[in-house]
Amino acid sequence: MMHKARLAFLVLFAMCVASNGMREPTWQDPAVGKISSSSSSSSSSSSSSSWLASWQQIIAKFMHSNAAHTTAKGANITTTTFTTTSTTTSSSSSSSGSRSQLPPLAAAKVAFLAEHGLQYGYRGWLEQHWQQEVGARLPCGQHYLDFTGASLYANWQVTASLQMLTQHAFGNPHSRNPSSSRSAEEEAAAAAKVLAWVGADPNEYVVVWTRSATEALKMVGEWFPWSPAHDWQPPHGTPSGGVTNSSVGHVSKCGGKLHFKQADRDDSSHFVYTRANHKSVLGIGAYAQDKGALLSCVDEAGMEQWLNEPPDDHNGHIYPSSSSSSSSSSSNVTYSLVAFPAKDNYEGVLYPLEWVDRIHAKSSQHHRWLVMLDAAAFLPTHALNLSHTPADFVSLSFYKVFGYPTGLGALIARKESAILLHKVYFGGGAVDDATAQDVWRILSPPPAGLQDGTVNFLGIAELQFGFELLLQKLGGMQAIHDHVSSLQAWTYAQLSALRHSSGQQLLQIFGKHDTPARQSCLFQFLVHAPNGSVVPAEEVELAAAAAGIHLRTGCHCNPGQCLLDLGIEPQEERAAALAHNVSRGFITVLRHKRGSKLEPVQLPIGSVRASLGALSTFEDVYALVQFMQDTYIDKDPPAALYGELQAAGGAAGSQASNMTVQEYWNSKCGA
């Protein structure tokens, strides 16, 4: 009864939309056949039920606007053209298996809207404007599924920016003339928008403009007031090539047992970080290590174990407290830092934001714990409220949020935490006064004192149009979350159901998709051939590109979680990297398989990521599922054979390559 009620609502809503003058779209899809009310001998049309044909004219008007199906080039957002040599295995030839064919696009979307019509598409905005705002830039049949890499901007943002730039003059905000004043005013307005967006009180937080989230993280690591361990000796220097001394051999584990207890070494700084972190977060550890701080890598269980331990100083002050200002200026206070992502950019797992308060609660009178929250992957589809989650430092990149402008990020910092950063270099507008003699200077208070040189004032002025898109045209962060969540639910159900005729699952999907509250709209997976071997991720990426599907492969600059999921031990990764042991997407390692005998095993060095965003469409995820079904189910593509050993007697490092593991990953990295 509920299903029928939802269908009835869809029909009524579609009639309302149709009354506004929308024309019926052209249902032409080479991948699934032509959908029409007339009979067809193709398998696609025969799988459509009679009720679908009778309601098609009405539902179509709801599903697509006039602008969404015709352009000067004949673009059609329902088109999913796959240029692949693979041929689809008919369902009749796989009757012994458990897999089923994906319904035709029209039927699949009707069923999807019946379930998620109130959540999807911002009450018709996406269907009406997608082709004009996004689709016109994509060739016919292209589908973008790399929103965690970079969001797509709307054409409206560019035209609005162009109009602003052609109608006004902007000058250096450090001057006081009219054009410079305009830049300063736009910068102040943008900072206010950012703080309001993340629920930060401007009396407590400041926005420090950066080039990227990576630069924001680097600032914290470089300027944090690290206190060395009592037995620490300064390093003699970084080895040639930047490779650290502990190259191979025994390595520490990322788990529940921390390397310290606060009461044991209360005068030493600690850097605690989760294994699942972007490399730019791990880079903070290089500064901590260089300054003599103690490092502890933890998994989620390890973090919980540490946070649940009773405080070592029961008489200490809890941060923040009324005495925090006086204690922060005291020379006998030690500062430690905990860094974790609000959203893991590899698996898409959401980490508990309530950790922030629990970390602060570990503070004592003489040892304060601060929090670095990496929100670069989180903010595009989730709301953050710093009044409830009072992180000391938050990093973000705006192109991850709304695509344009690029080269602009921010460090959002608590004022009382920002003044603790020990900044050495000074330049540009970061100083209130300076003399040449003795490089005497007075740094400006944050945020200006933490920014060197002139900020990207034109890009900052253009942020207003990105915020208008997200918060007004799309309806706000909750509407965006509802939209991507509806696509996430449908896509996971479809991808996880894909199987070969033998019953073996096609995809090994990582993350916490079975716990939707802990999982974002990101799909990280390996593709398995019918014989169980892994299809190299790079081969999947190339095949998808040929089919017009924009994916991303590799470890996505998140080596901690990636290596764990792929089964690669850290010492094996180090040895493979130093030996240039990369061959067609795999590394060869020696493992004990028969008693004490070592045998070569090949492991993939990367996986496939499809990620959704505010402007994702149902057609995009449908194309992904259909591509995986038609290209890999019951197929033995040559690429799938790369995962098998060439010879039983192969040895680790026998298949060398000119590309190192780092080079392979770095070619796909961005922050």
XYZ file of C-alpha atoms in Angstrom:
671
model
C 0.000 0.000 0.000
C 2.851 2.380 0.833
C 4.468 1.669 -2.547
C 1.229 2.475 -4.363
C 0.821 5.671 -2.360
C 4.275 6.825 -3.365
C 3.548 6.080 -7.005
C 0.327 8.038 -6.757
C 2.216 10.987 -5.323
C 4.722 10.783 -8.186
C 1.959 10.802 -10.753
C 0.267 13.821 -9.179
C 3.557 15.676 -8.886
C 4.433 14.826 -12.490
C 1.076 16.233 -13.630
C 1.818 19.475 -11.792
C 5.205 19.728 -13.458
C 3.700 18.914 -16.844
C 1.196 21.735 -16.445
C 4.146 24.170 -16.410
C 4.873 23.447 -20.037
C 7.620 20.802 -19.970
C 7.959 18.739 -23.123
C 8.444 14.983 -23.166
C 12.117 14.001 -23.369
C 13.480 11.764 -26.080
C 13.984 8.334 -24.559
C 16.949 7.119 -26.575
C 19.640 5.038 -24.883
C 21.943 2.822 -26.944
C 22.855 0.814 -23.849
C 19.335 -0.205 -22.868
C 17.375 0.213 -26.067
C 14.701 2.729 -27.049
C 11.973 3.107 -24.473
C 8.568 3.849 -25.956
C 4.960 2.831 -25.610
C 5.155 0.806 -28.819
C 6.159 -2.831 -28.777
C 9.760 -3.843 -29.422
C 11.513 -7.127 -30.029
C 14.599 -6.111 -27.997
C 15.242 -7.658 -24.609
C 15.164 -4.218 -23.003
C 11.651 -3.340 -24.161
C 10.328 -6.812 -23.511
C 11.444 -6.547 -19.889
C 9.293 -3.423 -19.427
C 5.887 -4.102 -17.976
C 2.672 -2.821 -19.522
C 1.978 -0.449 -16.629
C 5.301 1.286 -17.233
C 4.355 2.029 -20.838
C 1.011 3.480 -19.810
C 2.507 5.828 -17.228
C 5.650 6.675 -19.147
C 4.379 9.905 -20.678
C 3.602 11.391 -17.258
C 6.624 10.140 -15.343
C 8.975 11.317 -18.087
C 7.900 14.897 -17.520
C 8.902 14.617 -13.881
C 12.190 12.904 -14.647
C 13.592 15.416 -17.121
C 13.128 19.051 -18.007
C 13.166 20.484 -21.486
C 16.786 21.546 -21.027
C 17.842 18.093 -19.838
C 17.525 16.242 -23.118
C 18.399 18.477 -26.068
C 21.370 20.686 -26.861
C 22.948 21.995 -30.031
C 25.186 18.917 -29.996
C 22.337 16.518 -29.296
C 23.466 15.758 -25.732
C 21.155 13.540 -23.700
C 21.704 12.921 -20.000
C 19.910 9.588 -20.255
C 22.482 8.350 -22.783
C 25.078 5.891 -21.536
C 27.212 4.887 -24.498
C 29.816 2.232 -23.706
C 32.637 1.788 -26.195
C 33.890 -1.573 -25.000
C 34.643 -4.819 -26.747
C 32.831 -6.818 -24.078
C 29.463 -8.307 -24.947
C 26.654 -8.759 -22.482
C 26.028 -12.284 -21.319
C 22.320 -12.996 -21.572
C 20.472 -13.916 -18.425
C 19.355 -17.178 -20.007
C 22.954 -18.327 -20.366
C 23.546 -17.831 -16.654
C 20.510 -19.535 -15.229
C 22.708 -21.491 -12.864
C 23.978 -18.310 -11.253
C 22.330 -15.836 -8.918
C 22.797 -12.585 -10.806
C 20.006 -10.622 -12.498
C 19.923 -8.041 -15.251
C 19.591 -4.359 -14.435
C 16.145 -3.073 -15.476
C 15.964 -0.537 -18.317
C 16.761 3.009 -17.284
C 13.190 4.281 -17.386
C 11.864 1.423 -15.287
C 14.744 1.681 -12.829
C 14.238 5.399 -12.361
C 10.496 5.095 -11.851
C 11.118 2.549 -9.102
C 13.862 4.726 -7.608
C 11.642 7.823 -7.531
C 8.822 5.831 -5.990
C 11.156 5.128 -3.079
C 13.236 8.320 -2.948
C 11.303 10.953 -4.888
C 11.012 13.315 -1.928
C 14.755 13.169 -1.220
C 16.178 13.194 -4.718
C 16.864 16.170 -6.951
C 15.992 19.163 -4.747
C 12.265 19.038 -5.579
C 12.808 19.106 -9.316
C 15.652 21.639 -9.498
C 18.221 19.089 -10.658
C 16.039 17.672 -13.434
C 15.199 21.149 -14.671
C 18.690 22.682 -14.563
C 21.240 19.869 -14.793
C 21.813 19.992 -18.542
C 22.190 23.757 -18.593
C 24.393 23.944 -15.506
C 26.524 20.809 -15.877
C 25.593 18.527 -18.765
C 26.465 21.035 -21.468
C 30.143 20.685 -20.464
C 30.175 16.892 -20.637
C 30.272 15.027 -23.967
C 27.222 12.986 -24.813
C 26.974 9.953 -22.547
C 29.597 11.071 -20.010
C 29.033 10.456 -16.297
C 31.073 12.126 -13.556
C 31.692 10.009 -10.446
C 34.742 11.625 -8.840
C 33.198 14.193 -6.494
C 35.611 13.362 -3.674
C 38.412 14.287 -6.075
C 36.733 17.549 -7.078
C 33.167 18.746 -7.119
C 31.460 19.912 -10.307
C 30.637 23.603 -10.498
C 27.476 24.987 -12.031
C 27.747 27.221 -15.076
C 25.762 29.779 -13.134
C 28.725 30.233 -10.767
C 31.017 31.102 -13.668
C 28.620 33.510 -15.367
C 27.848 35.237 -12.067
C 31.569 35.553 -11.342
C 32.233 36.924 -14.812
C 29.467 39.475 -14.403
C 30.899 40.597 -11.070
C 34.456 40.865 -12.413
C 33.407 42.790 -15.521
C 31.294 45.262 -13.566
C 33.612 46.042 -10.644
C 37.266 46.822 -10.021
C 39.119 44.915 -7.299
C 42.426 46.003 -5.807
C 44.975 44.733 -3.307
C 43.091 44.467 0.006
C 46.156 45.826 1.845
C 45.545 49.227 0.251
C 42.758 51.626 1.218
C 41.540 52.951 -2.126
C 37.972 52.231 -3.318
C 38.840 49.142 -5.392
C 40.942 47.734 -2.539
C 38.203 48.480 -0.044
C 35.821 46.458 -2.196
C 38.220 43.482 -2.040
C 38.510 43.818 1.741
C 34.747 43.994 2.116
C 34.241 40.887 -0.023
C 36.903 39.060 1.974
C 35.202 39.929 5.263
C 31.798 38.921 3.876
C 33.193 35.603 2.620
C 34.784 34.845 5.987
C 31.449 35.531 7.689
C 29.706 33.139 5.242
C 32.257 30.411 5.941
C 31.900 30.728 9.702
C 28.105 30.727 9.499
C 28.210 27.701 7.189
C 30.156 25.631 9.729
C 28.309 26.993 12.760
C 31.336 28.801 14.174
C 30.956 31.808 16.469
C 33.016 34.687 14.963
C 33.934 35.667 18.505
C 35.648 32.296 18.918
C 36.878 31.340 15.430
C 38.781 32.935 12.551
C 39.151 31.973 8.885
C 42.736 31.794 7.634
C 42.781 31.743 3.821
C 45.070 29.115 2.285
C 45.749 27.619 -1.134
C 44.301 24.260 -0.120
C 43.423 21.960 2.737
C 46.963 20.616 2.500
C 48.442 24.041 3.202
C 46.112 24.449 6.180
C 47.345 21.151 7.607
C 50.957 22.082 6.920
C 50.536 25.336 8.844
C 49.383 23.508 11.951
C 52.120 20.903 11.768
C 54.896 23.407 11.155
C 53.825 25.965 13.767
C 52.412 23.743 16.504
C 54.199 24.216 19.891
C 55.755 20.750 20.023
C 57.656 19.849 23.223
C 60.306 17.131 22.744
C 60.520 13.942 24.766
C 63.065 14.081 27.576
C 65.444 11.608 25.868
C 65.074 13.078 22.385
C 68.137 13.883 20.313
C 67.860 16.307 17.360
C 68.070 14.524 13.996
C 71.227 14.897 11.952
C 69.195 15.721 8.876
C 66.773 14.168 6.429
C 68.424 11.450 4.318
C 68.960 12.036 0.618
C 65.764 11.757 -1.377
C 63.584 12.379 1.642
C 63.340 8.694 2.602
C 63.162 8.221 6.360
C 65.619 5.964 8.171
C 63.146 3.233 9.088
C 62.749 2.143 5.489
C 62.025 -1.575 5.859
C 61.991 -4.124 8.636
C 59.960 -3.973 11.836
C 57.315 -1.262 11.903
C 54.912 -0.147 14.595
C 51.255 -1.061 14.323
C 48.233 1.227 14.172
C 46.049 -0.170 16.901
C 44.763 0.208 20.412
C 47.975 0.239 22.419
C 49.383 3.750 22.567
C 53.080 4.325 23.092
C 52.620 6.522 26.127
C 50.612 7.428 29.153
C 50.014 11.063 29.888
C 51.144 10.841 33.517
C 54.330 9.038 32.477
C 55.591 11.796 30.171
C 53.439 14.789 30.869
C 56.099 17.202 29.616
C 56.338 15.622 26.143
C 54.078 16.466 23.200
C 52.221 13.657 21.488
C 50.773 13.449 18.021
C 47.939 10.929 17.936
C 46.416 10.223 14.526
C 44.093 7.669 13.024
C 45.414 5.201 10.478
C 42.689 6.323 8.058
C 43.978 9.775 7.189
C 44.957 11.710 4.111
C 48.710 11.869 3.512
C 48.542 15.603 4.117
C 47.439 14.841 7.685
C 50.179 12.254 8.094
C 52.612 14.978 7.059
C 51.928 16.743 10.364
C 53.647 13.779 11.976
C 56.848 14.604 10.112
C 56.984 17.972 11.875
C 56.084 16.372 15.214
C 58.773 13.747 14.769
C 61.335 16.352 13.722
C 60.639 18.321 16.922
C 60.890 15.305 19.199
C 57.206 14.658 19.866
C 55.933 11.105 20.350
C 53.807 9.545 17.595
C 50.896 7.176 18.078
C 48.924 5.731 15.163
C 45.556 4.309 16.194
C 42.614 2.628 14.559
C 39.055 3.463 15.602
C 39.040 0.853 18.349
C 42.355 2.172 19.625
C 41.031 5.707 19.776
C 37.977 4.572 21.704
C 40.129 2.582 24.094
C 42.317 5.604 24.838
C 39.383 7.989 25.192
C 37.650 5.622 27.611
C 40.650 5.482 29.926
C 40.201 7.507 33.136
C 42.099 10.806 33.262
C 45.584 10.597 34.720
C 45.212 13.860 36.636
C 41.892 13.806 38.482
C 42.634 17.228 39.931
C 43.454 18.795 36.573
C 41.435 21.369 34.695
C 39.188 20.229 31.886
C 39.594 22.095 28.603
C 38.089 24.445 27.731
C 37.708 26.053 31.128
C 37.660 29.488 32.668
C 41.358 29.143 33.378
C 42.313 28.068 29.847
C 43.462 31.528 28.808
C 45.860 31.914 31.709
C 47.098 28.334 31.474
C 47.708 28.597 27.720
C 50.142 31.448 28.232
C 52.044 29.606 30.952
C 55.469 28.310 30.011
C 54.917 25.047 31.887
C 52.025 23.869 29.716
C 52.629 21.072 27.221
C 50.465 20.810 24.107
C 49.548 17.658 22.205
C 47.525 17.185 19.032
C 45.036 14.577 17.820
C 44.173 14.473 14.096
C 41.356 12.547 12.475
C 39.099 12.964 9.426
C 35.427 13.782 9.731
C 35.152 11.570 6.647
C 37.748 9.085 5.475
C 38.451 9.870 1.816
C 39.332 6.235 1.030
C 36.445 4.166 2.385
C 34.068 7.068 2.945
C 33.581 6.133 6.610
C 32.300 8.900 8.895
C 34.186 9.240 12.174
C 32.531 10.265 15.469
C 32.579 14.042 15.823
C 31.900 13.637 19.537
C 35.547 12.590 19.792
C 36.420 16.306 19.856
C 34.921 16.918 23.296
C 36.290 13.646 24.623
C 39.806 14.513 23.435
C 39.594 17.932 25.066
C 38.493 16.220 28.265
C 41.860 14.416 28.413
C 43.474 17.767 29.199
C 44.934 18.556 32.593
C 46.281 21.709 34.179
C 49.708 21.283 32.620
C 48.910 19.261 29.494
C 46.364 20.388 26.914
C 45.030 18.273 24.067
C 44.005 20.065 20.858
C 42.155 18.657 17.815
C 42.933 18.910 14.106
C 39.779 17.932 12.169
C 40.254 17.263 8.460
C 36.885 18.182 6.918
C 37.917 18.440 3.256
C 36.004 15.308 2.184
C 33.179 15.785 4.704
C 31.895 19.295 4.048
C 30.683 18.864 0.436
C 27.758 16.687 1.544
C 27.513 16.992 5.339
C 26.761 19.813 7.749
C 29.340 20.735 10.377
C 28.471 22.722 13.486
C 31.528 23.876 15.405
C 29.374 25.174 18.226
C 28.631 21.496 18.936
C 31.972 20.147 17.679
C 34.523 22.703 18.932
C 37.600 21.472 17.039
C 40.645 23.687 17.431
C 41.619 23.511 13.759
C 39.559 22.553 10.691
C 40.956 22.173 7.161
C 38.988 22.434 3.907
C 39.307 23.095 0.172
C 36.548 24.964 -1.626
C 36.880 23.164 -4.971
C 35.931 20.005 -3.093
C 32.729 21.725 -1.993
C 31.452 23.522 -5.087
C 34.059 23.059 -7.804
C 34.946 26.692 -8.404
C 37.181 28.521 -7.659
C 40.197 26.225 -7.386
C 43.416 26.948 -5.512
C 41.594 28.231 -2.453
C 41.172 26.625 0.956
C 40.917 27.630 4.575
C 42.106 26.848 8.057
C 39.281 27.536 10.495
C 40.894 28.015 13.890
C 39.790 28.737 17.420
C 41.285 32.092 18.354
C 42.745 30.834 21.630
C 44.333 27.906 19.771
C 45.555 29.986 16.835
C 47.659 32.224 19.078
C 49.583 29.133 20.234
C 50.988 28.535 16.735
C 54.663 29.465 16.679
C 55.030 31.182 13.301
C 58.606 32.103 12.378
C 58.489 33.405 8.827
C 56.782 36.743 8.256
C 55.958 38.692 5.140
C 53.411 40.783 3.322
C 50.402 41.730 5.375
C 51.253 39.287 8.173
C 53.109 41.957 10.175
C 51.901 45.167 11.769
C 55.415 46.597 11.909
C 58.997 45.572 11.118
C 62.539 46.975 10.800
C 65.444 45.766 8.681
C 67.787 45.714 11.658
C 67.658 42.405 13.530
C 64.519 41.406 11.530
C 62.458 42.904 14.320
C 58.712 42.544 13.725
C 55.299 42.559 15.321
C 53.012 39.921 13.836
C 49.411 40.849 13.130
C 46.825 38.977 15.213
C 45.089 36.025 13.534
C 43.984 35.571 10.891
C 46.172 38.154 9.115
C 49.285 37.160 11.064
C 48.986 33.579 9.783
C 48.674 34.595 6.106
C 51.806 35.441 4.108
C 51.434 37.666 1.079
C 48.265 38.803 -0.638
C 45.404 36.353 -0.431
C 43.447 35.165 -3.470
C 41.018 38.059 -3.160
C 39.278 37.468 -6.500
C 38.680 33.796 -5.706
C 37.476 34.737 -2.230
C 34.972 37.181 -3.744
C 33.677 34.392 -6.011
C 32.890 32.069 -3.102
C 29.556 33.825 -2.616
C 28.166 32.182 -5.748
C 29.166 28.713 -4.584
C 27.424 29.318 -1.294
C 24.350 30.626 -3.098
C 24.245 27.427 -5.153
C 24.511 25.155 -2.113
C 22.464 27.033 0.423
C 19.764 28.652 -1.712
C 19.338 27.012 -5.096
C 19.848 23.468 -3.800
C 18.179 24.179 -0.474
C 21.013 23.758 2.050
C 23.217 21.023 3.431
C 20.366 18.840 4.664
C 18.824 18.795 1.188
C 22.208 17.879 -0.296
C 22.675 15.120 2.268
C 19.203 13.742 1.536
C 19.904 13.795 -2.197
C 23.201 11.932 -2.090
C 21.896 9.533 0.572
C 19.085 8.454 -1.740
C 21.587 7.717 -4.507
C 23.918 6.017 -2.055
C 21.239 3.601 -0.858
C 20.202 2.600 -4.378
C 23.749 2.295 -5.692
C 25.032 0.143 -2.852
C 22.077 -2.215 -3.166
C 22.772 -2.630 -6.882
C 26.572 -2.903 -6.716
C 26.572 -5.350 -3.822
C 24.113 -7.585 -5.705
C 26.317 -7.996 -8.792
C 27.519 -11.585 -9.111
C 29.021 -13.900 -11.649
C 26.996 -16.912 -12.768
C 28.995 -19.009 -10.318
C 27.541 -16.905 -7.501
C 30.832 -15.196 -6.713
C 30.459 -11.522 -5.893
C 31.748 -9.207 -8.609
C 32.812 -6.366 -6.298
C 34.572 -6.319 -2.959
C 33.250 -3.078 -1.457
C 35.069 -1.484 1.470
C 33.605 0.695 4.201
C 30.611 0.579 6.535
C 27.750 0.546 4.015
C 25.792 -1.847 6.197
C 25.718 0.956 8.796
C 24.375 3.923 6.785
C 24.857 6.402 9.639
C 28.610 5.761 9.492
C 29.006 5.716 5.714
C 29.094 8.524 3.159
C 28.282 8.498 -0.555
C 31.557 6.879 -1.634
C 32.152 3.427 -3.093
C 35.648 1.961 -2.846
C 35.975 -1.481 -4.372
C 37.976 -4.158 -6.139
C 36.625 -5.892 -9.256
C 36.926 -9.686 -9.305
C 37.016 -11.786 -12.466
C 35.059 -15.076 -12.583
C 38.215 -16.992 -11.591
C 38.545 -14.866 -8.440
C 41.524 -12.818 -9.564
C 41.503 -9.059 -9.159
C 41.133 -6.872 -12.218
C 43.831 -4.171 -11.963
C 42.278 -0.915 -10.827
C 44.058 1.052 -13.516
C 42.580 -1.231 -16.182
C 39.109 -0.607 -14.766
C 39.794 3.121 -14.866
C 40.823 2.979 -18.521
C 37.822 0.862 -19.505
C 35.494 3.200 -17.623
C 37.041 6.223 -19.302
C 36.453 4.638 -22.700
C 32.837 4.117 -21.646
C 32.480 7.748 -20.592
C 32.498 7.109 -16.847
C 34.757 9.314 -14.730
C 36.191 7.217 -11.872
C 39.376 7.385 -9.835
C 41.793 4.638 -8.859
C 44.793 4.158 -6.599
C 45.111 4.624 -2.853
C 43.762 8.188 -3.022
C 46.539 9.579 -0.809
C 45.303 7.480 2.120
C 47.976 4.791 2.540
C 46.967 3.723 6.042
C 43.477 2.477 5.236
C 44.319 1.481 1.684
C 47.198 -0.859 2.585
C 45.097 -2.447 5.322
C 42.189 -3.122 2.953
C 44.451 -4.478 0.215
C 46.299 -6.751 2.646
C 49.717 -5.141 2.224
C 51.957 -4.976 5.292
C 53.786 -1.649 5.813
C 57.210 -3.326 5.599
C 56.168 -4.983 2.335
C 55.084 -1.642 0.945
C 58.383 -0.046 1.953
C 60.427 -2.814 0.375
C 58.386 -2.732 -2.830
C 58.706 1.036 -3.105
C 62.483 0.984 -2.683
C 62.823 -1.882 -5.181
C 60.563 -0.232 -7.777
C 58.458 -3.374 -7.563
C 55.281 -2.362 -9.383
C 53.967 -4.426 -12.262
C 50.650 -3.784 -13.960
C 48.940 -2.631 -10.803
C 50.350 -5.286 -8.461
C 53.288 -5.851 -6.154
C 54.801 -9.245 -5.462
C 55.452 -10.219 -1.844
C 56.624 -13.406 -0.151
C 54.168 -15.030 2.230
C 54.109 -18.264 4.241
C 51.484 -20.399 2.529
C 52.510 -24.045 3.094
C 53.985 -24.480 6.494
C 57.231 -22.515 6.637
C 57.661 -22.286 2.868
C 57.690 -18.784 1.401
C 55.760 -18.355 -1.818
C 55.238 -15.286 -4.021
C 51.867 -13.581 -3.806
C 50.651 -10.689 -5.916
C 48.579 -7.980 -4.258
C 46.828 -5.006 -5.893
C 48.367 -1.612 -5.168
C 45.129 0.301 -5.594
C 41.370 0.052 -5.863
C 38.509 1.801 -7.647
C 36.592 4.755 -6.213
C 33.244 6.123 -7.357
C 32.059 9.090 -5.306
C 28.880 11.152 -5.421
C 28.172 14.804 -4.779
C 25.549 17.512 -4.772
C 25.105 17.452 -8.562
C 25.143 13.678 -9.057
C 22.197 12.227 -10.954
C 20.434 8.900 -11.017
C 21.665 8.465 -14.574
C 25.245 8.623 -13.304
C 24.890 5.792 -10.805
C 22.766 3.749 -13.199
C 25.548 4.027 -15.793
C 28.092 2.852 -13.203
C 26.091 -0.234 -12.299
C 25.376 -1.058 -15.922
C 29.031 -0.636 -16.874
C 30.136 -3.041 -14.154
C 27.443 -5.527 -15.121
C 28.034 -5.473 -18.859
C 31.825 -5.262 -18.788
C 32.862 -7.689 -16.074
C 30.160 -10.195 -15.163
C 31.145 -13.619 -16.529
C 33.973 -12.026 -18.504
C 37.649 -12.830 -18.378
C 39.109 -9.582 -19.690
C 42.865 -9.767 -20.279
C 43.336 -7.306 -17.456
C 41.879 -9.768 -14.966
C 44.713 -12.186 -15.688
C 47.299 -9.695 -14.492
C 46.494 -10.657 -10.937
C 47.832 -14.197 -11.439
C 51.479 -15.121 -11.010
C 53.419 -15.522 -14.229
C 55.293 -18.511 -12.850
C 55.095 -20.554 -9.688
C 58.733 -19.880 -8.930
C 58.544 -16.083 -9.189
C 60.292 -14.052 -6.525
C 59.482 -10.732 -4.907
C 60.735 -7.908 -7.059
C 61.062 -10.076 -10.177
C 58.651 -7.910 -12.143
C 60.223 -4.488 -11.859
C 58.753 -1.346 -13.331
C 60.038 2.114 -14.100
C 57.314 3.578 -11.873
C 57.582 3.401 -8.099
C 54.596 2.896 -5.852
C 54.877 6.507 -4.727
C 54.972 7.754 -8.315
C 51.929 5.667 -9.192
C 49.952 7.068 -6.259
C 51.271 10.603 -6.493
C 50.143 10.784 -10.104
C 46.612 10.405 -8.753
C 46.936 12.562 -5.627
C 45.472 15.970 -4.973
C 44.436 17.900 -1.911
